[in-house]
Amino acid sequence: MIRRSIFSFTDEQFRVQIGDFLDSEIAPCYESWMRAGCVPREAWIKAGQAGLLCRTAPRAYGGHSAPFLQSVVIAEELGKRRFSGLLTFLQSDIVAPYFLQLATEEQKLAYLPRLCSGERIGAIAMTEPQSGSEVAQMRTTISKVDGGFILNGHKTHISNGFTADAVIVAGRDCSAPGGDNTRLTLLIVDTDMQGIKRAPISKSGMQALDTCELIFENCKIPDGKLLGIEGKGLFYLFTFLGLERLMLSIYAQASAVTILQELIHFCQTRKTSTGTLLDYQTTYTKLADLYSECCVNQAFIDTCITEQMRGRHDPRSASIAKLRATEALRSIALLGVQLRGASGISGKSGERATQDLVESCVQSIWGGASEVLRDAVGKSLINCI
Ligand SMILES: Cc1cc2nc3c(=O)[nH]c(=O)nc-3n(C[C@H](O)[C@H](O)[C@H](O)COP(=O)(O)OP(=O)(O)OC[C@H]3O[C@@H](n4cnc5c(N)ncnc54)[C@H](O)[C@@H]3O)c2cc1C
């Protein structure tokens, strides 16, 4: 793949350290976690001890005050191994930033140190059964009452939701002046509160990723759990979606490159009567297209990473990065099944290839489906030219 210039020697040393941890501590247990449908809490604590959580969070809150590139390294090492169950970047780079940027000092001190250590697991709940892509159409309600809020609603497909201790929940603000209920508010919901029901969702891919339904029935949330300013929830969600999409593109790209490398190796070793599978022009031209796509995507993602480090947040570029990386991943995973023939759907290699295919489909849905990203990029062009 292309030579990358964004990482220092220290970052590469860090990569080796993270890779060693994942291979020695996570890989041997991973299949049993797939059967269990979630990653146990001890693994999160081990991940925290090994420095996988909240790298960029300040030391004062339990983080490492590390550069963003170390978050990138972790997401890439997880992506290479397709450890979608232990999505540490969900905790570190998707949930924790809401606390770092919106929470009061008291809330930061109450939540961040234990999110950084892995003693607490965090999640974010936007999606509802009738509104996934259309975030603004959510029906969950948040009504102001004396001393706090009453939360009612149904969230679905929430990653880490079943094990989470704290969930950032978005809901419709029903107490806005003039009866305006189009505004959203964010609350920090401790999952030991009364009025919360949780149910795991079984899936045909990403089996080790805890994914669940969350139902809130007259759940009383104290005042101190408001996150940011009341009514600004939609603005916050769209702001933070940029970093979420960048992280998802980094993860998808690392998976895509690894699956492609494995596939090239397979084609090189699969004998035919005249040579190997890689000798067929129809094989190597397809691989050449996907290899080229991966190189270009990598260069684009690295530019987005560099911009992110400079504090230049660009949600549109993050949407493009996620769109391109996940679509390339899906094409590679599909070819991975096709070129393996029957062994692409049977035995150990078939299990891997079909899992890669299903997971690649998930990746082009979560965090904004490809069509939604195209729509957003397309609409932004009106003001761009
Ligand atoms: C494993 C997994 C983990 C997840 N984790 C979380 C989480 O932690 N928190 C959370 O809040 N959500 C989470 N989600 C939910 C995810 O973000 C939604 O599934 C996603 O936003 C799509 O919403 P939906 O499933 O309701 O599909 P829909 O919105 O019904 O869309 C279905 C399809 O319709 C098409 N479509 C939709 N809108 C448009 C459009 N504007 N133009 C053209 N076509 C369109 C697309 O093909 C899309 O894939 C997770 C989902 C999965 C599968």
mmCIF file of C-alpha atoms and ligand atoms in Angstrom, residues 90 123-135 155-160 203 205-206 209 211 244 362 364-372 375, ligand 1:
data_model
loop_
_atom_site.group_PDB
_atom_site.id
_atom_site.type_symbol
_atom_site.label_atom_id
_atom_site.label_comp_id
_atom_site.label_asym_id
_atom_site.label_seq_id
_atom_site.Cartn_x
_atom_site.Cartn_y
_atom_site.Cartn_z
ATOM 1 C CA LEU A 90 -16.549 4.330 20.317
ATOM 2 C CA ALA A 123 -22.667 4.638 24.723
ATOM 3 C CA ILE A 124 -24.571 7.105 22.614
ATOM 4 C CA ALA A 125 -28.228 6.642 21.721
ATOM 5 C CA MET A 126 -29.674 8.478 18.731
ATOM 6 C CA THR A 127 -31.306 5.795 16.572
ATOM 7 C CA GLU A 128 -34.956 4.855 17.065
ATOM 8 C CA PRO A 129 -37.015 2.135 15.400
ATOM 9 C CA GLN A 130 -38.723 4.564 13.004
ATOM 10 C CA SER A 131 -35.872 7.044 12.591
ATOM 11 C CA GLY A 132 -32.303 5.975 12.038
ATOM 12 C CA SER A 133 -31.131 8.058 9.120
ATOM 13 C CA GLU A 134 -33.581 10.828 9.916
ATOM 14 C CA VAL A 135 -32.081 11.770 13.266
ATOM 15 C CA LYS A 155 -33.758 3.653 21.162
ATOM 16 C CA THR A 156 -32.483 0.784 19.072
ATOM 17 C CA HIS A 157 -29.199 -0.707 17.809
ATOM 18 C CA ILE A 158 -27.168 1.016 20.507
ATOM 19 C CA SER A 159 -23.559 -0.212 20.544
ATOM 20 C CA ASN A 160 -22.315 -1.226 23.995
ATOM 21 C CA LYS A 203 -27.205 -9.922 14.682
ATOM 22 C CA GLY A 205 -22.505 -9.993 11.871
ATOM 23 C CA MET A 206 -20.363 -8.238 14.473
ATOM 24 C CA LEU A 209 -20.495 -6.191 19.609
ATOM 25 C CA THR A 211 -26.008 -4.016 20.447
ATOM 26 C CA GLU A 244 -17.421 9.735 14.379
ATOM 27 C CA VAL A 362 -22.976 -2.825 8.490
ATOM 28 C CA SER A 364 -21.845 1.247 5.092
ATOM 29 C CA ILE A 365 -24.997 1.699 7.208
ATOM 30 C CA TRP A 366 -23.946 2.773 10.724
ATOM 31 C CA GLY A 367 -22.862 6.328 11.401
ATOM 32 C CA GLY A 368 -24.774 7.394 8.261
ATOM 33 C CA ALA A 369 -25.744 5.067 5.406
ATOM 34 C CA SER A 370 -23.886 5.568 2.106
ATOM 35 C CA GLU A 371 -27.001 7.040 0.496
ATOM 36 C CA VAL A 372 -27.381 9.526 3.347
ATOM 37 C CA ASP A 375 -27.192 13.066 -0.122
HETATM 38 C C1 LIG B 1 -24.125 -2.787 14.537
HETATM 39 C C2 LIG B 1 -24.784 -1.446 14.646
HETATM 40 C C3 LIG B 1 -24.401 -0.578 15.662
HETATM 41 C C4 LIG B 1 -25.025 0.673 15.801
HETATM 42 N N1 LIG B 1 -24.676 1.498 16.840
HETATM 43 C C5 LIG B 1 -25.401 2.636 17.061
HETATM 44 C C6 LIG B 1 -25.158 3.442 18.221
HETATM 45 O O1 LIG B 1 -24.250 3.158 19.029
HETATM 46 N N2 LIG B 1 -25.937 4.527 18.429
HETATM 47 C C7 LIG B 1 -26.942 4.890 17.575
HETATM 48 O O2 LIG B 1 -27.600 5.890 17.822
HETATM 49 N N3 LIG B 1 -27.195 4.140 16.454
HETATM 50 C C8 LIG B 1 -26.460 3.033 16.198
HETATM 51 N N4 LIG B 1 -26.714 2.243 15.085
HETATM 52 C C9 LIG B 1 -27.799 2.623 14.199
HETATM 53 C C10 LIG B 1 -27.317 3.175 12.870
HETATM 54 O O3 LIG B 1 -26.704 4.424 13.018
HETATM 55 C C11 LIG B 1 -28.544 3.188 11.940
HETATM 56 O O4 LIG B 1 -28.817 1.835 11.628
HETATM 57 C C12 LIG B 1 -28.318 3.994 10.682
HETATM 58 O O5 LIG B 1 -28.275 5.364 10.971
HETATM 59 C C13 LIG B 1 -29.440 3.739 9.649
HETATM 60 O O6 LIG B 1 -30.690 3.878 10.233
HETATM 61 P P1 LIG B 1 -31.796 2.711 10.057
HETATM 62 O O7 LIG B 1 -31.196 1.420 10.429
HETATM 63 O O8 LIG B 1 -33.021 3.149 10.764
HETATM 64 O O9 LIG B 1 -32.068 2.656 8.514
HETATM 65 P P2 LIG B 1 -33.017 3.618 7.670
HETATM 66 O O10 LIG B 1 -32.887 5.011 8.119
HETATM 67 O O11 LIG B 1 -34.380 3.030 7.643
HETATM 68 O O12 LIG B 1 -32.358 3.482 6.247
HETATM 69 C C14 LIG B 1 -32.376 2.223 5.563
HETATM 70 C C15 LIG B 1 -31.790 2.435 4.201
HETATM 71 O O13 LIG B 1 -32.603 3.353 3.475
HETATM 72 C C16 LIG B 1 -31.801 4.120 2.600
HETATM 73 N N5 LIG B 1 -31.930 5.552 2.922
HETATM 74 C C17 LIG B 1 -32.152 6.107 4.135
HETATM 75 N N6 LIG B 1 -32.162 7.449 4.040
HETATM 76 C C18 LIG B 1 -31.938 7.756 2.749
HETATM 77 C C19 LIG B 1 -31.805 8.982 2.014
HETATM 78 N N7 LIG B 1 -31.893 10.176 2.629
HETATM 79 N N8 LIG B 1 -31.575 8.889 0.687
HETATM 80 C C20 LIG B 1 -31.476 7.704 0.052
HETATM 81 N N9 LIG B 1 -31.570 6.515 0.710
HETATM 82 C C21 LIG B 1 -31.787 6.541 2.025
HETATM 83 C C22 LIG B 1 -30.353 3.629 2.814
HETATM 84 O O14 LIG B 1 -30.055 2.612 1.901
HETATM 85 C C23 LIG B 1 -30.384 3.040 4.211
HETATM 86 O O15 LIG B 1 -29.383 2.076 4.436
HETATM 87 C C24 LIG B 1 -26.052 1.032 14.893
HETATM 88 C C25 LIG B 1 -26.410 0.167 13.854
HETATM 89 C C26 LIG B 1 -25.792 -1.054 13.722
HETATM 90 C C27 LIG B 1 -26.213 -1.968 12.605
#
